[in-house]
Coordinates of C-alpha atoms and ligand atoms in Angstrom, one line a residue:
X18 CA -17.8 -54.8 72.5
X19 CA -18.2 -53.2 69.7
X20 CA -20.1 -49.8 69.3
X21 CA -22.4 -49.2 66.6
X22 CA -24.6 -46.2 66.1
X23 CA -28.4 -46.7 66.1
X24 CA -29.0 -44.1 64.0
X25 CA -27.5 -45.5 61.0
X26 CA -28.5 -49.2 61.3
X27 CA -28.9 -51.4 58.0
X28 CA -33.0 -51.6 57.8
X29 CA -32.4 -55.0 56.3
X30 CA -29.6 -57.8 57.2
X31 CA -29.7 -61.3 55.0
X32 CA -27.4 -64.4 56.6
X33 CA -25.9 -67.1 54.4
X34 CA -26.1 -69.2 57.8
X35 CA -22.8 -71.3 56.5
X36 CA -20.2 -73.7 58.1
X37 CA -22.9 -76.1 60.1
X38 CA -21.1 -79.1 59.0
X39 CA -17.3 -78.4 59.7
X40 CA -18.1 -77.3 63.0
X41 CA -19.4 -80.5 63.8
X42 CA -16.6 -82.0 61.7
X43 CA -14.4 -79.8 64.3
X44 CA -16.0 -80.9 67.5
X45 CA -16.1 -84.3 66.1
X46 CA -20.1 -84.5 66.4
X47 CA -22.5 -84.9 64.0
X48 CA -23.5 -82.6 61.1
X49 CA -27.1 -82.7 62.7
X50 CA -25.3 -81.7 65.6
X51 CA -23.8 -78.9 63.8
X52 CA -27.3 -77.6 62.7
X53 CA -29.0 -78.3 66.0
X54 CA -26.2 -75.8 67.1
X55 CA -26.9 -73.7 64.5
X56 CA -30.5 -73.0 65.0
X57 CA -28.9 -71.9 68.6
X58 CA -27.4 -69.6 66.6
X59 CA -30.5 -68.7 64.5
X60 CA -32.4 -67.5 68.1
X61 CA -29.5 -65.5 68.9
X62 CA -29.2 -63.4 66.4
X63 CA -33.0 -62.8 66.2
X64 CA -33.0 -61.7 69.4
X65 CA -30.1 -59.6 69.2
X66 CA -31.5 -57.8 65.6
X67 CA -34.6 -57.3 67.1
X68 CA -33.0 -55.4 70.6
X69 CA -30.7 -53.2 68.5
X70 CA -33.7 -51.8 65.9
X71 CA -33.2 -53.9 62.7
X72 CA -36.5 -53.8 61.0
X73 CA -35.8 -57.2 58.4
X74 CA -33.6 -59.9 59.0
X75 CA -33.8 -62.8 56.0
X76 CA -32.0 -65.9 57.1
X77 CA -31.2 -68.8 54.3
X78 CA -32.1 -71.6 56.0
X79 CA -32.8 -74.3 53.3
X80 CA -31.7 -73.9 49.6
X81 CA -33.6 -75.7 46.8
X82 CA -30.2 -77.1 46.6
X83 CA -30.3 -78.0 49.8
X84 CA -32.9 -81.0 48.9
X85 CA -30.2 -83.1 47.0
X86 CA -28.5 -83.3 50.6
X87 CA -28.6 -86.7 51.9
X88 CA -32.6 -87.5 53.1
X89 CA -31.6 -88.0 56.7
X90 CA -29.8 -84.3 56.8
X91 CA -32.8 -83.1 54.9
X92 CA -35.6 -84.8 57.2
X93 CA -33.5 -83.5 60.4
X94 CA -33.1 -79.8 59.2
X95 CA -36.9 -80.0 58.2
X96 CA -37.5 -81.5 62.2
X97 CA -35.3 -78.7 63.6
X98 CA -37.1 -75.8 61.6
X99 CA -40.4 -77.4 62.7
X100 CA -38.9 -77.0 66.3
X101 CA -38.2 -73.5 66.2
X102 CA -41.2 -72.4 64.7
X103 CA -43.4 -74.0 67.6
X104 CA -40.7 -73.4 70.5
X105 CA -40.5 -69.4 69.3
X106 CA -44.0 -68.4 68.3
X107 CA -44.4 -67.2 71.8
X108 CA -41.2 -65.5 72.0
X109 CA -41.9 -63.9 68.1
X110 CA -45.5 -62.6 69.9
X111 CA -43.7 -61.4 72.9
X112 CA -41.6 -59.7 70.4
X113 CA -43.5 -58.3 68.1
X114 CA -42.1 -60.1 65.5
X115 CA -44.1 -60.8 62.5
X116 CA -42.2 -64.3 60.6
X117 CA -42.3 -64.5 56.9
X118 CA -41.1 -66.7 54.6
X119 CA -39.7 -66.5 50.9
X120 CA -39.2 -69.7 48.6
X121 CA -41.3 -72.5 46.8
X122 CA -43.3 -72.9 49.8
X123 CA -45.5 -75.5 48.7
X124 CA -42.7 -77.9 48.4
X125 CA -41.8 -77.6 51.9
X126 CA -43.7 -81.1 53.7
X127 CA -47.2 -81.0 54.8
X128 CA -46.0 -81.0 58.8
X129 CA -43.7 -78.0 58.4
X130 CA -46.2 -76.2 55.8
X131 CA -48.4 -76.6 58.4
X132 CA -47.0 -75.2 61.4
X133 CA -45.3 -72.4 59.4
X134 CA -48.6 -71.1 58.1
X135 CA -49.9 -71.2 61.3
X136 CA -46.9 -69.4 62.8
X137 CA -46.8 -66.5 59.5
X138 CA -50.6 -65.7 60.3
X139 CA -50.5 -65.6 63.8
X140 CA -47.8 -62.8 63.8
X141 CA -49.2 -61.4 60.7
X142 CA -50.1 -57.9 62.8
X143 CA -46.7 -57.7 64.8
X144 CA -44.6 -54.6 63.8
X145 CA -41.4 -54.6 65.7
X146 CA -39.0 -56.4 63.1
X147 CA -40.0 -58.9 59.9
X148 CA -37.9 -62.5 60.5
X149 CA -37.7 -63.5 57.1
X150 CA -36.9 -67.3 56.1
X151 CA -35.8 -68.4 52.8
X152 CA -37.0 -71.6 52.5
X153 CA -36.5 -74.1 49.3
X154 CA -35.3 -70.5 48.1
X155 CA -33.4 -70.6 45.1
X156 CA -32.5 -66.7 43.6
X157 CA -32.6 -67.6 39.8
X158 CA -35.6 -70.0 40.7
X159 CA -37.9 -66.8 42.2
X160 CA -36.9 -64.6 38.5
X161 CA -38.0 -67.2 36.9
X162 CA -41.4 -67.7 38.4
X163 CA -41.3 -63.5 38.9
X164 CA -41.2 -64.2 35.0
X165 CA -43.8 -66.7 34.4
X166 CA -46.5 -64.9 36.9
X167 CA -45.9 -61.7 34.5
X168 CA -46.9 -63.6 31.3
X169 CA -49.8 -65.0 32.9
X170 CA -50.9 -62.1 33.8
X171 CA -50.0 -60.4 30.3
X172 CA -52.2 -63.6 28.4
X173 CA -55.1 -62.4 31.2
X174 CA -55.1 -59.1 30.0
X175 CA -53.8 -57.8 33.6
X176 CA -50.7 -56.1 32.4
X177 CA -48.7 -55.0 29.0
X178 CA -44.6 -55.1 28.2
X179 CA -44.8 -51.1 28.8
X180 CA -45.9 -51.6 32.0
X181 CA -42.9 -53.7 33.0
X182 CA -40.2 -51.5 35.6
X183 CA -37.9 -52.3 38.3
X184 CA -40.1 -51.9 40.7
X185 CA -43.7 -54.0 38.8
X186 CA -40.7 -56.6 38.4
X187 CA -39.3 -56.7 41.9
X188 CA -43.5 -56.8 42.9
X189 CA -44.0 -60.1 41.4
X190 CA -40.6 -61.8 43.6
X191 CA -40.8 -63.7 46.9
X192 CA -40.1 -60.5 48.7
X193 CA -42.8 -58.1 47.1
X194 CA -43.1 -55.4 49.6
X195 CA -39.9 -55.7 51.5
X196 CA -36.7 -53.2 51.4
X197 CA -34.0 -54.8 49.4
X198 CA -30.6 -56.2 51.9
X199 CA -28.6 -53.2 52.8
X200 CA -26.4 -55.8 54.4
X201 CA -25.4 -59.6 53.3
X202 CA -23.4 -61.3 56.4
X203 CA -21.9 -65.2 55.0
X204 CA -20.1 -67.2 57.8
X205 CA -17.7 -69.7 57.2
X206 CA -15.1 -68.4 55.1
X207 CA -17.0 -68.6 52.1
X208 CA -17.1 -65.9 49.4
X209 CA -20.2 -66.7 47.4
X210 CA -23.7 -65.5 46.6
X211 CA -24.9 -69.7 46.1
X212 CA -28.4 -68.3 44.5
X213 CA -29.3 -66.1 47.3
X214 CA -31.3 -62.5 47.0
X215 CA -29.5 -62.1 43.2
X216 CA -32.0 -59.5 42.0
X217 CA -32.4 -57.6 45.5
X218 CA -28.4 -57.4 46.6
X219 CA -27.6 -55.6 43.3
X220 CA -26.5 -52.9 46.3
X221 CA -25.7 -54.5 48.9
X222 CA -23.0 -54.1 51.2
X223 CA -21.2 -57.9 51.9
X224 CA -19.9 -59.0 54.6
X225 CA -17.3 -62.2 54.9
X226 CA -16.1 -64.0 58.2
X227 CA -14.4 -67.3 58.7
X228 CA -16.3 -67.9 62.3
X229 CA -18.6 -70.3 61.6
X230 CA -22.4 -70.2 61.7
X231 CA -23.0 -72.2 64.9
X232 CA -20.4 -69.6 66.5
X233 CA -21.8 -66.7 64.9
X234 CA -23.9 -65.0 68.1
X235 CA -24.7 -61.6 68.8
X236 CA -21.4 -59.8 69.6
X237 CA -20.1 -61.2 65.9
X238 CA -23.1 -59.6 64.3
X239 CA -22.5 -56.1 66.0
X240 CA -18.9 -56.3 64.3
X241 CA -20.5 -57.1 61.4
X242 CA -22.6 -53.9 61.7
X243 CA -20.0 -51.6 62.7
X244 CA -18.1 -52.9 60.1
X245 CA -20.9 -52.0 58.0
X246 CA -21.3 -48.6 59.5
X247 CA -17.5 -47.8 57.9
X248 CA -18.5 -47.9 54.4
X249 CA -19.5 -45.6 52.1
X250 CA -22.4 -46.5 50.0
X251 CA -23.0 -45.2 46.8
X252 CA -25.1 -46.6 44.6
X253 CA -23.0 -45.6 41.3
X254 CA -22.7 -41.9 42.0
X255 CA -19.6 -40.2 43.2
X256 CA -18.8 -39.7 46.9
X257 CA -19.4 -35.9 46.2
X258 CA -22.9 -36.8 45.4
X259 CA -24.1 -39.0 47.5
Ligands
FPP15 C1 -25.1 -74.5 56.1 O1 -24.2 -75.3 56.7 C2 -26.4 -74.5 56.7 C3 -27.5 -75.0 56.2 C4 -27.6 -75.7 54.9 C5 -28.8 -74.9 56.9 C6 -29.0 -73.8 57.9 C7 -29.8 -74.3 59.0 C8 -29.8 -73.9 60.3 C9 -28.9 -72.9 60.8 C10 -30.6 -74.6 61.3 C11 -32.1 -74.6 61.2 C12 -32.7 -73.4 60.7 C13 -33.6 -72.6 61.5 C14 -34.2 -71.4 60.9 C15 -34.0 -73.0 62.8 P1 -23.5 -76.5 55.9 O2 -24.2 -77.8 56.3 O3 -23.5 -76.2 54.5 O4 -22.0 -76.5 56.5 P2 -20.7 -77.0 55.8 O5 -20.5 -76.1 54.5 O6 -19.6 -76.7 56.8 O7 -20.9 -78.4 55.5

């Protein structure tokens, strides 16, 4: 395997979780086969991020483009994310994982909304590693409503144009609060952003591998990592300065 050095881990690791439906295609099963693998996947690399030290993992598990899928897809990813979030709330509390979530939220159905709150608050005080999940998340959606929450607050008398920066800006997003990607992993062969994280991966380091997501376990990620490890980062200075 792989070595990676634990002192410089990414603090933050974001998954395009991509290629669901031509494994199944592959293994000639269906493509809610290929996501009920997938999720398999999803624990795997949870657990493995939170035994090497990663303090945020954000997985994109449902797009709002996602929605336009056809309704029986839709109902059965909804059905295995409900799943996961009752089967691994003990597990997240063994771990001290806190779960959060990013993404229009109150779109999501009442059953899911439901047990996801439940499951956010419950692990609301654990420390060990922030499992983030984009849900109904759509990048250019989130600046948009960033947007509109700043000019309601401007009309309430709350805050001014001068007061807008970076960082008031990046406070009014889904992910107020938490440490922008260092690292982007997309499975599947794919080499695309599809509306993911577009304001917080303005540095981030991306990494593209044609395994596919419901193969993608934790020896792929530590490759991943170590391939992350290699690089230099350097945030548009020269390698002299940083
Ligand atoms: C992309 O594969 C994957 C998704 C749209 C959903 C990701 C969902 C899971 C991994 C399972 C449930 C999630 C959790 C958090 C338990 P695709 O269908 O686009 O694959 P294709 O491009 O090969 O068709």
């Amino acid at each position: 395997m792989e070595r990676i050095d634990k002192t410089k881990l990414p603090q933050h690791i974001a998954v395009i979780m991509d290629g669901n439906g031509r494994w199944a295609r592959i293994h000639s099963v269906s493509r809610i086969e290929g996501h009920r693998k997938g999720s398999e996947s999803v624990r795997d690399i949870v657990r493995t991020c939170r035994e090497i030290g990663i303090k945020y993992l954000t997985l994109y598990a449902f797009s709002v483009e996602n929605w336009l899928r056809p309704a029986t897809e839709v109902r059965a990813l909804m059905g295995l994310l409900e799943k996961f979030l009752r089967s691994e709330l003990q597990e997240m509390q063994d771990s001290d994982i806190r779960l959060m979530a990013i993404g229009d939220i109150e779109g999501l159905s009442r059953g899911v909304k439901k047990v996801l709150r439940e499951a956010i608050e419950k692990t609301s005080e654990n420390k060990g590693m922030v499992l983030n999940l984009a849900l109904s998340y759509g990048g250019r959606d989130e600046i948009v409503e960033a947007t509109k929450r700043i000019l309601k607050d401007s009309n309430a008398g709350k805050i001014t144009h001068e007061d807008i920066t970076k960082e008031i800006f990046s406070d009014y997003l889904y992910t107020s609060g938490m440490p922008d990607p260092d690292l982007l992993i997309r499975t599947s062969g794919e080499y695309r952003l599809s509306n993911f994280l577009l304001w917080q991966s303005a540095y981030t380091e991306f990494y593209f591998t044609d395994t596919l997501w419901p193969d993608f376990r934790g020896e792929k990620l530590i490759k991943a990592i170590a391939d992350y490890q290699n690089r230099e980062r350097r945030f548009g200075l020269t390698s002299d300065q940083s």
